[in-house]
Amino acid sequence: MEKQATRDAYGKALAELGELHQDVVVLDADLSKSTKTADFAKAFPERFINAGIAEQNMIGMAAGLAASGKVVFASSFAMFAAGRAFEIVRNSLAYTRLNVKICATHAGITVGEDGGSHQSVEDIALMRSLPNMTVEVPADGSSARLALHALYDRPGPAYLRLGRPSVPTIYPADMDYEIGRAIELRSGKDATLIGCGIMVARCLEAAEQLSRQGIELSVVDMHTIKPLDEEMIIRKARETGAILTAEEHSIIGGLGSAVCETVCAHYPVPVFRMGLNDVFGQSGSPEELMQYYGLTTDKIMENIQLLLKTK
Amino acid sequence: MKEINDLALQTVQEKAKLLRQDIIRMLGQSGSGHTGGSLSAADIVACLYFWEMNVDAANPGWEDRDRFVLSKGHGAPVLYAALAEKGFFPREQLATLRKLGSPLQGHPDMRKLSGVEASTGSLGQGISWAVGMAMAARLDNRNHRIYTLLGDGELEEGLVWEAVMAAGYHHLDQLLAIVDYNGLQIDGRLSDVMSPEPIADKFRAFNWNVLEIDGHDCRQIMEAFNAARQIKGAPTAIVAHTVKGKGCSFMENRVEWHGTAPNQEQMEKARVELGK
Ligand SMILES: Cc1ncc(C[n+]2csc(CCOP(=O)(O)OP(=O)(O)O)c2C)c(N)n1
Ligand SMILES: [Mg+2]
């Protein structure tokens, strides 16, 4: 199976965008080798600005550049881009609808050994709570690349959440990708798995294994958390009567919460939320941590059995 | 004024060597972590823990202890090596650095490890804690001192200068900030990324007392600590000129050693240079 980190796909796609569009300007905060904006910096040094270790100023400068007609892509680790700079994102980007794309890498616990201080498990919640903000969480390299191109074509502030480790490539390079339209990867009647990011591949695997035991699941890649594809959620709630959500993020405020809000308002069915259960991360290897916090294919299968009993 | 005699000097120099050996071993065993910035701070941290500061491993919560805040939290290995040598936890635990379940987290965690005064890792926040601790000491009429170590790249964070402004305004003379001035951050030299220089002038402008020293000369470090104790009415900043990766020739002044751990072969090479 082919693998690629979404941050690697982002770095390559950013250099493509730079080639295609003269108005693209890229900012980073002393992490360009890790966020992969270094590819762009090398190709277009005059349109790359290193803000230094100053994430708040990076977002403030991005607002000024965007107000002057630039299309700005600003990168750091999710902890610092969404966390450290939050109020500046809120007032300088979202409140103003400026055309800045925050492209945050090293999101979630798969940051690994750096530990809990660097593992952002609340960034989706923060960004989703902001009016005007688009929130994208691609599941693989192919969709990360297309998400970036789609974000260029969609004026306004956006948050692109990217990961550190390599993840299985699920999609062909020429897939159909539309912001705000979820992708139904598999159709089954017993329950629906809705995942984002690294969890989509695990949902698919769990569905395949359970299918051998006669349990037929639907699998949805909810790559856009905002604007949320409510139509898809309501239809799957109606068709399957139970939903399990899976995200590398707190169960508070992220994908699971968004799905619950939708089904509660429109078509109540039982929802099982998988994610970090209101705890911070810690040091460990990425895969050890995914095991420790129960974000595995096996755990999805286990939890589906519990969920089916409540139907 | 504490006397800097030959024995004291020899002791801190030996401790600095031990810290460097421990740093290399720990990082080699963990397979990831920040080597360059741990090594550049080894002499400063050795002088703090083995000469300057009053701390008691048997009584880590002692109210009159001096406090050290590692504002550049990614330098955790040098802090852990010093705390282990001081007896805050068994030396064997050093081998668990960055492993699942270890109290030795990738960045210092005050809720997991005895002797750690502040949970740091997000740059810029530690010095704010140190300012708060100096305020508390003054409120309680206590004479202990607060020490904090910053990276030079870390000085690019706006929060650092908010803290520096507050400490100058409040005349916090129990506070001492040390800058590990190694000239490198992650993306390159400070001067090629986004330089915070001139550093000493900035602290002076915020009403701090400033000393500039060679951060690998233990006598100079100890003299600066002595001098800082005499200053009343203002916080002191020590701008310590250092070499990132100091002690391992193949790591010295090389930006790629910021966040890379040595492999087996490199560990051996380092061991030859550092002794033991
Ligand atoms: C707020 C914040 N932004 C970014 C980082 C990522 N980071 C870790 S170390 C580092 C470079 C630090 O350079 P410097 O302060 O000079 O440290 P040293 O050279 O002593 O290692 C960066 C950008 C971080 N830990 N915290
Ligand atoms: Mg430095």
Coordinates of C-alpha atoms and ligand atoms in Angstrom, one line a residue:
Chain A
M1 CA 0.0 0.0 0.0
E2 CA 1.2 3.5 -0.9
K3 CA 1.8 5.9 1.9
Q4 CA 2.4 9.6 2.2
A5 CA 2.1 12.2 5.0
T6 CA -0.5 14.9 4.4
R7 CA 2.2 17.5 5.2
D8 CA 4.4 16.1 2.4
A9 CA 1.6 16.4 -0.1
Y10 CA 0.9 19.9 1.2
G11 CA 4.5 21.0 0.6
K12 CA 4.5 19.7 -3.0
A13 CA 1.0 21.2 -3.7
L14 CA 2.1 24.6 -2.3
A15 CA 5.0 24.7 -4.8
E16 CA 2.5 23.9 -7.6
L17 CA 0.3 26.8 -6.5
G18 CA 3.2 29.1 -6.4
E19 CA 3.9 28.2 -10.0
L20 CA 0.3 28.7 -11.1
H21 CA -0.5 31.9 -9.2
Q22 CA 1.7 35.0 -8.7
D23 CA -0.5 36.2 -5.8
V24 CA 0.4 33.3 -3.5
V25 CA 2.6 34.3 -0.5
V26 CA 3.7 31.8 2.1
L27 CA 4.6 32.4 5.7
D28 CA 6.1 30.1 8.3
A29 CA 7.3 30.4 11.9
D30 CA 10.7 28.7 12.0
L31 CA 9.4 25.3 11.2
S32 CA 9.6 25.3 7.4
K33 CA 11.5 22.0 7.2
S34 CA 8.8 20.2 9.3
T35 CA 5.7 21.9 7.8
K36 CA 7.2 21.4 4.3
T37 CA 6.8 25.0 3.2
A38 CA 10.6 24.8 2.6
D39 CA 9.8 23.4 -1.0
F40 CA 7.9 26.7 -1.7
A41 CA 10.6 28.8 -0.1
K42 CA 13.3 27.2 -2.3
A43 CA 11.3 27.8 -5.5
F44 CA 10.0 31.2 -4.7
P45 CA 12.2 32.8 -2.1
E46 CA 10.9 36.3 -2.8
R47 CA 7.3 35.2 -1.9
F48 CA 8.3 33.3 1.3
I49 CA 8.5 35.1 4.6
N50 CA 9.9 33.5 7.7
A51 CA 8.2 35.2 10.6
G52 CA 10.6 33.6 13.1
I53 CA 9.3 32.0 16.3
A54 CA 6.4 34.5 16.4
E55 CA 3.2 32.9 15.4
Q56 CA 1.0 35.7 16.6
N57 CA 2.8 38.2 14.4
M58 CA 2.8 35.7 11.5
I59 CA -1.0 35.6 11.5
G60 CA -1.2 39.4 12.0
M61 CA 1.2 39.9 9.0
A62 CA -0.9 37.4 7.0
A63 CA -3.9 39.7 7.6
G64 CA -2.1 42.7 6.3
L65 CA -0.8 40.8 3.2
A66 CA -4.3 39.5 2.5
A67 CA -5.8 43.0 2.9
S68 CA -3.4 44.1 0.2
G69 CA -4.6 41.4 -2.2
K70 CA -2.3 38.5 -1.5
V71 CA -3.5 34.9 -1.1
V72 CA -1.7 33.9 2.0
F73 CA -0.8 30.4 3.2
A74 CA 0.6 30.4 6.8
S75 CA 2.1 27.4 8.4
S76 CA 3.3 26.2 11.8
F77 CA 2.4 23.3 14.1
A78 CA -1.3 23.1 14.9
M79 CA -0.6 23.9 18.5
F80 CA 1.0 27.2 17.7
A81 CA -0.9 28.2 14.5
A82 CA -4.4 27.6 16.0
G83 CA -3.6 27.7 19.7
R84 CA -1.0 30.4 20.3
A85 CA -2.4 32.7 17.6
F86 CA -6.1 32.0 18.3
E87 CA -7.4 35.4 19.2
I88 CA -5.5 36.9 16.3
V89 CA -7.0 34.3 13.9
R90 CA -10.4 35.2 15.4
N91 CA -10.3 39.0 15.1
S92 CA -7.9 39.5 12.2
L93 CA -8.9 36.7 9.9
A94 CA -12.4 35.3 10.7
Y95 CA -14.1 38.5 11.8
T96 CA -12.7 40.2 8.7
R97 CA -13.2 37.3 6.2
L98 CA -9.6 37.8 4.9
N99 CA -8.1 35.4 2.4
V100 CA -5.7 33.6 4.6
K101 CA -5.3 29.8 4.7
I102 CA -3.8 28.5 8.0
C103 CA -2.1 25.3 7.0
A104 CA -1.3 23.6 10.3
T105 CA 0.9 20.4 10.5
H106 CA 1.7 18.1 13.4
A107 CA -1.9 18.1 14.5
G108 CA -3.1 15.5 17.0
I109 CA -1.3 12.9 19.1
T110 CA 0.8 11.5 16.2
V111 CA 3.2 14.3 16.9
G112 CA 4.6 11.5 19.1
E113 CA 7.6 11.9 21.3
D114 CA 7.5 15.7 21.7
G115 CA 4.6 15.0 24.1
G116 CA 1.4 16.6 25.3
S117 CA 2.6 20.2 25.1
H118 CA 2.9 19.8 21.3
Q119 CA -0.1 17.6 20.6
S120 CA -3.1 19.7 19.5
V121 CA -6.3 17.9 20.3
E122 CA -8.5 21.0 20.4
D123 CA -7.7 22.9 17.2
I124 CA -10.8 21.6 15.2
A125 CA -13.0 22.8 18.0
L126 CA -11.4 26.2 18.1
M127 CA -11.5 26.7 14.4
R128 CA -14.9 25.3 13.9
S129 CA -16.4 27.7 16.4
L130 CA -15.4 30.7 14.3
P131 CA -17.9 32.2 11.8
N132 CA -16.6 32.4 8.2
M133 CA -13.9 29.8 8.8
T134 CA -13.6 26.8 6.5
V135 CA -12.2 23.7 8.2
E136 CA -10.6 20.9 6.2
V137 CA -9.1 17.7 7.6
P138 CA -7.9 15.6 4.6
A139 CA -7.4 11.8 5.0
D140 CA -4.5 11.2 2.7
G141 CA -2.0 12.8 0.4
S142 CA -4.2 12.9 -2.7
S143 CA -7.0 14.7 -1.0
A144 CA -4.6 17.0 0.9
R145 CA -3.2 18.2 -2.4
L146 CA -6.7 18.8 -3.9
A147 CA -7.9 20.5 -0.7
L148 CA -5.1 23.0 -1.0
H149 CA -6.0 23.8 -4.7
A150 CA -9.7 24.0 -3.7
L151 CA -8.9 26.4 -0.9
Y152 CA -7.1 28.7 -3.3
D153 CA -10.2 28.9 -5.4
R154 CA -12.4 29.6 -2.4
P155 CA -11.8 33.2 -1.0
G156 CA -11.9 33.6 2.7
P157 CA -10.2 32.3 5.8
A158 CA -9.6 28.5 6.2
Y159 CA -7.9 26.0 8.4
L160 CA -6.2 23.0 6.8
R161 CA -5.3 20.3 9.4
L162 CA -2.3 18.1 8.4
G163 CA -0.5 15.3 10.1
R164 CA 3.1 14.3 10.8
P165 CA 3.2 10.6 10.0
S166 CA 2.8 8.8 6.7
V167 CA -0.8 7.6 6.1
P168 CA -2.2 5.1 3.6
T169 CA -3.1 6.7 0.3
I170 CA -6.9 6.1 -0.2
Y171 CA -7.7 8.1 -3.3
P172 CA -6.4 8.3 -6.8
A173 CA -4.7 11.6 -7.7
D174 CA -7.6 12.6 -10.0
M175 CA -10.4 12.0 -7.5
D176 CA -13.4 14.4 -7.3
Y177 CA -12.9 16.7 -4.3
E178 CA -15.3 19.4 -3.3
I179 CA -15.1 21.4 -0.1
G180 CA -18.2 20.8 1.9
R181 CA -19.2 17.5 0.2
A182 CA -18.4 14.4 2.2
I183 CA -17.3 11.2 0.5
E184 CA -19.2 8.0 1.0
L185 CA -16.5 5.4 0.6
R186 CA -18.7 2.4 1.4
S187 CA -22.4 1.8 1.8
G188 CA -23.8 -0.6 4.3
K189 CA -27.1 -0.7 6.3
D190 CA -26.1 -1.6 9.9
A191 CA -24.4 1.6 11.0
T192 CA -22.3 4.4 9.6
L193 CA -18.6 5.2 10.4
I194 CA -17.8 8.9 10.0
G195 CA -14.1 9.7 10.2
C196 CA -11.7 12.5 9.3
G197 CA -7.9 12.6 8.8
I198 CA -5.9 9.6 9.8
M199 CA -9.0 7.8 11.1
V200 CA -10.7 7.4 7.7
A201 CA -8.3 4.6 6.6
R202 CA -8.9 2.8 10.0
C203 CA -12.7 3.1 9.5
L204 CA -12.4 1.5 6.1
E205 CA -10.4 -1.3 7.4
A206 CA -12.8 -1.9 10.3
A207 CA -15.7 -2.0 7.9
E208 CA -14.0 -4.5 5.6
Q209 CA -13.2 -6.8 8.5
L210 CA -16.7 -6.6 10.0
S211 CA -18.2 -7.2 6.6
R212 CA -16.7 -10.7 6.8
Q213 CA -18.7 -11.2 10.0
G214 CA -21.9 -10.1 8.3
I215 CA -22.0 -6.6 9.6
E216 CA -22.4 -4.1 6.8
L217 CA -21.2 -0.6 7.5
S218 CA -21.2 2.7 5.6
V219 CA -18.0 4.7 5.7
V220 CA -18.0 8.5 5.2
D221 CA -14.9 10.7 4.9
M222 CA -16.0 13.9 6.5
H223 CA -13.0 15.9 5.2
T224 CA -14.8 19.2 5.6
I225 CA -15.8 19.9 9.2
K226 CA -17.1 23.3 8.2
P227 CA -19.3 23.9 6.3
L228 CA -20.5 20.5 7.4
D229 CA -22.3 18.2 4.9
E230 CA -25.4 17.9 7.1
E231 CA -27.4 16.3 4.2
M232 CA -25.0 13.3 4.2
I233 CA -25.2 13.0 8.0
I234 CA -29.0 13.1 8.1
R235 CA -29.3 10.6 5.2
K236 CA -26.9 8.2 6.8
A237 CA -28.7 8.5 10.2
R238 CA -32.0 7.7 8.4
E239 CA -30.5 4.8 6.4
T240 CA -28.5 3.1 9.1
G241 CA -29.9 4.3 12.4
A242 CA -26.5 4.6 14.3
I243 CA -23.3 6.5 13.8
L244 CA -19.8 6.1 15.1
T245 CA -17.4 9.1 14.7
A246 CA -13.6 8.8 14.8
E247 CA -11.1 11.6 15.0
E248 CA -7.6 12.2 16.2
H249 CA -8.9 15.1 18.4
S250 CA -10.8 15.6 21.6
I251 CA -14.3 14.2 21.6
I252 CA -15.3 17.7 22.7
G253 CA -16.0 20.2 20.0
G254 CA -14.6 18.3 17.0
L255 CA -16.1 16.1 14.3
G256 CA -18.1 14.0 16.8
S257 CA -19.7 17.0 18.4
A258 CA -20.5 18.4 15.0
V259 CA -22.3 15.2 14.0
C260 CA -24.2 15.1 17.3
E261 CA -25.4 18.6 16.9
T262 CA -26.7 17.7 13.4
V263 CA -28.5 14.5 14.3
C264 CA -29.9 15.9 17.5
A265 CA -31.5 18.8 15.6
H266 CA -32.7 16.8 12.6
Y267 CA -32.8 13.0 13.1
P268 CA -31.8 11.7 16.5
V269 CA -30.0 8.3 16.4
P270 CA -27.3 6.9 18.8
V271 CA -23.8 8.3 18.2
F272 CA -20.6 6.8 19.6
R273 CA -17.8 9.3 19.6
M274 CA -14.2 8.0 19.3
G275 CA -11.4 10.4 20.0
L276 CA -9.4 11.7 23.1
N277 CA -11.8 11.4 26.0
D278 CA -11.1 14.8 27.5
V279 CA -7.5 14.2 28.2
F280 CA -4.2 15.6 27.0
G281 CA -1.6 13.5 25.1
Q282 CA 1.9 12.5 26.2
S283 CA 5.2 11.3 24.8
G284 CA 5.4 8.0 23.0
S285 CA 5.7 6.8 19.4
P286 CA 2.8 7.8 17.2
E287 CA 1.4 4.3 16.8
E288 CA 1.9 3.5 20.5
L289 CA -0.2 6.6 21.3
M290 CA -2.9 5.7 18.8
Q291 CA -3.1 2.3 20.6
Y292 CA -3.0 3.8 24.1
Y293 CA -5.8 6.3 23.3
G294 CA -7.8 3.6 21.5
L295 CA -7.7 5.0 18.0
T296 CA -7.3 1.7 16.2
T297 CA -9.2 -0.5 13.8
D298 CA -9.8 -3.0 16.5
K299 CA -11.2 -0.4 18.9
I300 CA -13.6 0.8 16.1
M301 CA -14.8 -2.8 15.7
E302 CA -15.3 -3.2 19.4
N303 CA -17.2 0.0 19.7
I304 CA -19.4 -0.8 16.8
Q305 CA -20.6 -3.9 18.6
L306 CA -21.5 -1.8 21.6
L307 CA -23.2 0.7 19.4
L308 CA -25.3 -1.9 17.6
K309 CA -26.7 -3.1 20.9
T310 CA -28.1 0.4 21.6
K311 CA -29.9 0.5 18.3
Chain B
M1 CA 29.5 37.0 47.6
K2 CA 30.3 33.3 47.2
E3 CA 34.0 32.5 46.7
I4 CA 34.9 30.9 43.4
N5 CA 37.8 28.6 44.4
D6 CA 39.5 25.9 42.4
L7 CA 37.5 23.2 43.9
A8 CA 34.2 24.8 43.1
L9 CA 35.3 25.5 39.6
Q10 CA 36.6 21.9 39.1
T11 CA 33.3 20.5 40.5
V12 CA 31.0 22.4 38.1
Q13 CA 33.3 21.6 35.1
E14 CA 33.1 17.9 36.0
K15 CA 29.3 18.1 36.4
A16 CA 29.0 19.8 33.0
K17 CA 31.0 17.0 31.4
L18 CA 28.7 14.5 33.1
L19 CA 25.6 16.3 31.9
R20 CA 26.9 16.2 28.3
Q21 CA 27.6 12.5 28.6
D22 CA 24.1 11.9 30.0
I23 CA 22.5 14.0 27.3
I24 CA 24.1 12.0 24.5
R25 CA 23.2 8.7 26.1
M26 CA 19.6 9.7 26.8
L27 CA 19.0 11.1 23.3
G28 CA 20.7 8.1 21.7
Q29 CA 18.4 5.8 23.6
S30 CA 15.3 7.7 22.9
G31 CA 16.0 8.1 19.2
S32 CA 14.6 11.6 19.0
G33 CA 15.0 14.9 20.8
H34 CA 16.9 18.1 20.9
T35 CA 20.7 17.6 21.1
G36 CA 22.3 20.9 20.0
G37 CA 20.4 23.2 22.5
S38 CA 20.9 20.7 25.4
L39 CA 24.6 20.7 24.9
S40 CA 24.9 24.5 24.5
A41 CA 23.3 25.0 27.9
A42 CA 25.2 22.3 29.8
D43 CA 27.8 24.6 31.5
I44 CA 25.1 27.1 32.5
V45 CA 22.9 24.5 34.0
A46 CA 25.8 22.8 35.7
C47 CA 26.7 26.1 37.4
L48 CA 23.1 26.7 38.4
Y49 CA 22.5 23.3 40.0
F50 CA 25.9 22.5 41.4
W51 CA 27.0 25.9 42.6
E52 CA 24.4 28.7 42.5
M53 CA 21.0 27.4 43.5
N54 CA 19.6 26.2 46.8
V55 CA 17.4 23.2 46.1
D56 CA 16.8 20.1 48.1
A57 CA 15.8 16.9 46.3
A58 CA 14.6 15.4 49.6
N59 CA 12.2 18.4 50.0
P60 CA 11.3 19.5 46.5
G61 CA 8.4 21.6 47.8
W62 CA 10.6 23.6 50.3
E63 CA 9.2 27.1 50.2
D64 CA 12.5 29.0 50.3
R65 CA 14.1 27.0 47.5
D66 CA 15.5 28.8 44.4
R67 CA 13.5 28.1 41.3
F68 CA 14.7 27.3 37.8
V69 CA 12.4 27.6 34.8
L70 CA 13.6 26.1 31.6
S71 CA 11.9 28.5 29.2
K72 CA 13.5 26.8 26.2
G73 CA 11.7 23.6 27.2
H74 CA 13.0 21.5 24.3
G75 CA 16.3 21.5 26.2
A76 CA 14.7 19.1 28.6
P77 CA 17.5 16.5 28.5
V78 CA 20.0 18.9 30.2
L79 CA 17.5 19.6 32.9
Y80 CA 16.7 15.9 33.5
A81 CA 20.4 15.1 33.7
A82 CA 21.0 17.8 36.3
L83 CA 17.9 16.7 38.4
A84 CA 18.9 13.1 38.3
E85 CA 22.4 14.0 39.5
K86 CA 20.9 16.1 42.2
G87 CA 18.9 13.1 43.4
F88 CA 15.4 14.2 42.4
F89 CA 14.8 10.8 40.8
P90 CA 16.9 7.6 40.1
R91 CA 19.5 8.0 37.3
E92 CA 18.1 4.8 35.7
Q93 CA 15.0 6.8 34.7
L94 CA 17.1 8.8 32.3
A95 CA 16.8 5.9 30.0
T96 CA 13.1 6.3 29.7
L97 CA 13.2 9.7 28.1
R98 CA 10.3 10.3 25.7
K99 CA 9.0 6.7 26.1
L100 CA 5.3 6.0 26.7
G101 CA 4.4 6.4 30.3
S102 CA 7.7 8.0 31.4
P103 CA 7.8 11.0 33.7
L104 CA 10.6 12.3 31.4
Q105 CA 8.3 13.8 28.8
G106 CA 9.6 15.3 25.5
H107 CA 9.2 18.6 27.2
P108 CA 9.3 19.2 31.0
D109 CA 6.1 18.3 32.9
M110 CA 5.8 19.6 36.4
R111 CA 3.0 17.2 37.2
K112 CA 5.0 14.2 36.3
L113 CA 8.6 14.8 37.5
S114 CA 9.9 16.0 40.8
G115 CA 12.2 19.0 40.6
V116 CA 10.5 20.4 37.5
E117 CA 9.2 23.9 38.5
A118 CA 7.2 24.7 35.3
S119 CA 5.7 22.8 32.4
T120 CA 7.4 24.4 29.3
G121 CA 7.9 23.6 25.7
S122 CA 5.8 26.2 24.1
L123 CA 8.4 28.9 23.7
G124 CA 8.1 32.2 25.5
Q125 CA 5.9 31.1 28.3
G126 CA 8.5 30.1 30.8
I127 CA 9.9 33.6 31.4
S128 CA 6.3 34.8 32.2
W129 CA 6.1 32.1 34.8
A130 CA 9.5 33.2 36.2
V131 CA 8.2 36.8 36.5
G132 CA 5.2 35.6 38.4
M133 CA 7.3 33.5 40.7
A134 CA 9.5 36.5 41.4
M135 CA 6.4 38.5 42.2
A136 CA 5.2 35.8 44.6
A137 CA 8.6 35.7 46.3
R138 CA 8.4 39.5 46.9
L139 CA 4.8 39.3 48.1
D140 CA 5.8 36.6 50.7
N141 CA 8.9 38.5 51.8
R142 CA 11.1 35.6 50.8
N143 CA 14.7 35.9 49.6
H144 CA 15.0 33.0 47.2
R145 CA 15.8 33.7 43.6
I146 CA 14.2 32.8 40.3
Y147 CA 16.3 31.7 37.3
T148 CA 15.1 31.2 33.8
L149 CA 17.0 30.0 30.7
L150 CA 15.8 31.2 27.2
G151 CA 16.9 30.3 23.7
D152 CA 18.0 33.2 21.5
G153 CA 15.4 32.1 18.9
E154 CA 12.9 32.1 21.6
L155 CA 13.4 35.8 22.0
E156 CA 11.4 36.2 18.8
E157 CA 8.2 35.5 20.7
G158 CA 6.3 38.7 21.6
L159 CA 5.4 37.2 25.0
V160 CA 9.0 37.2 26.0
W161 CA 9.1 41.0 25.7
E162 CA 5.8 41.4 27.5
A163 CA 7.4 39.5 30.4
V164 CA 10.7 41.5 30.2
M165 CA 8.7 44.7 30.2
A166 CA 6.8 43.7 33.3
A167 CA 9.9 42.5 35.2
G168 CA 11.7 45.8 34.5
Y169 CA 8.7 47.9 35.5
H170 CA 8.3 46.0 38.7
H171 CA 12.0 46.1 39.6
L172 CA 12.1 42.3 40.1
D173 CA 15.7 42.0 41.4
Q174 CA 15.1 38.4 42.5
L175 CA 14.8 37.4 38.8
L176 CA 17.7 36.3 36.6
A177 CA 17.2 35.5 32.9
I178 CA 19.9 33.8 31.0
V179 CA 20.0 33.8 27.2
D180 CA 21.6 30.8 25.5
Y181 CA 23.0 32.9 22.7
N182 CA 24.1 30.1 20.2
G183 CA 23.1 32.0 17.1
L184 CA 21.0 29.2 15.7
Q185 CA 17.3 28.3 15.6
I186 CA 15.6 25.6 13.5
D187 CA 15.4 27.1 10.0
G188 CA 19.0 28.5 10.2
R189 CA 21.0 31.3 11.8
L190 CA 19.1 33.9 13.6
S191 CA 20.5 36.5 11.1
D192 CA 19.0 34.5 8.2
V193 CA 15.6 33.8 9.7
M194 CA 14.3 36.7 11.8
S195 CA 16.9 38.1 14.1
P196 CA 16.0 39.4 17.6
E197 CA 19.4 41.2 17.8
P198 CA 20.7 43.4 19.3
I199 CA 19.8 41.4 22.4
A200 CA 21.6 43.1 25.3
D201 CA 20.4 46.5 24.2
K202 CA 16.8 45.3 24.2
F203 CA 17.0 44.1 27.8
R204 CA 18.7 47.4 28.8
A205 CA 15.9 49.4 27.1
F206 CA 13.4 47.5 29.4
N207 CA 15.4 48.6 32.5
W208 CA 17.3 45.4 33.1
N209 CA 20.8 45.0 34.3
V210 CA 22.8 43.2 31.6
L211 CA 25.9 41.1 31.7
E212 CA 27.6 39.5 28.6
I213 CA 29.7 36.4 29.1
D214 CA 31.2 33.3 27.5
G215 CA 28.5 30.7 28.3
H216 CA 31.1 27.9 28.3
D217 CA 33.5 29.5 30.8
C218 CA 32.3 28.3 34.2
R219 CA 34.3 31.0 36.0
Q220 CA 32.6 33.7 34.0
I221 CA 29.2 32.1 34.6
M222 CA 29.8 32.0 38.4
E223 CA 31.1 35.5 38.5
A224 CA 28.0 36.7 36.7
F225 CA 25.8 34.9 39.2
N226 CA 27.7 36.7 42.0
A227 CA 27.4 40.0 40.3
A228 CA 23.7 39.6 39.7
R229 CA 23.0 39.0 43.4
Q230 CA 24.5 42.4 44.2
I231 CA 22.1 44.3 41.9
K232 CA 19.1 45.8 43.7
G233 CA 16.0 47.3 42.1
A234 CA 16.3 45.6 38.7
P235 CA 16.2 42.2 37.2
T236 CA 19.4 40.9 35.5
A237 CA 19.9 39.3 32.1
I238 CA 23.0 37.3 31.3
V239 CA 23.6 37.1 27.6
A240 CA 25.7 34.0 27.4
H241 CA 27.6 33.5 24.1
T242 CA 27.5 29.7 23.4
V243 CA 28.0 27.2 20.7
K244 CA 25.1 25.0 19.8
G245 CA 26.2 21.3 20.1
K246 CA 29.1 22.3 22.3
G247 CA 31.4 19.4 23.2
C248 CA 30.8 17.2 20.1
S249 CA 32.9 18.6 17.3
F250 CA 30.7 17.2 14.6
M251 CA 27.6 18.8 16.1
E252 CA 29.0 22.2 16.9
N253 CA 27.4 25.1 15.2
R254 CA 25.4 22.9 12.9
V255 CA 21.8 23.7 12.5
E256 CA 20.8 20.1 11.6
W257 CA 21.6 19.0 15.1
H258 CA 18.8 21.1 16.6
G259 CA 16.2 18.3 16.7
T260 CA 18.2 15.2 15.8
A261 CA 19.3 12.4 18.1
P262 CA 22.6 10.6 17.6
N263 CA 22.6 7.1 16.1
Q264 CA 24.8 4.3 17.5
E265 CA 27.9 5.4 15.5
Q266 CA 27.5 9.1 16.4
M267 CA 27.0 8.1 20.0
E268 CA 30.3 6.3 20.0
K269 CA 32.0 9.3 18.3
A270 CA 30.5 11.6 20.9
R271 CA 31.6 9.3 23.7
V272 CA 35.2 9.4 22.6
E273 CA 35.1 13.2 22.6
L274 CA 33.3 13.6 25.9
G275 CA 35.1 10.9 27.7
K276 CA 33.5 7.8 29.4
Ligands
LIG1 C1 5.6 28.7 20.6 C2 6.5 27.7 19.9 N1 6.7 27.9 18.6 C3 7.5 27.0 18.0 C4 8.1 25.9 18.6 C5 9.0 24.9 17.9 N2 10.4 25.1 18.2 C6 11.0 24.3 19.2 S1 12.6 24.7 19.4 C7 12.5 25.9 18.2 C8 13.7 26.7 17.9 C9 14.3 27.3 19.2 O1 15.5 28.0 18.9 P1 16.3 28.6 20.1 O2 15.4 29.3 21.0 O3 17.4 29.4 19.6 O4 16.8 27.3 20.9 P2 18.2 26.6 20.9 O5 19.0 27.1 19.8 O6 18.8 26.9 22.3 O7 17.9 25.2 20.8 C10 11.2 26.0 17.7 C11 10.8 27.0 16.6 C12 7.9 25.8 20.0 N3 8.4 24.9 20.8 N4 7.1 26.8 20.6
MG2 MG 19.5 29.2 19.5

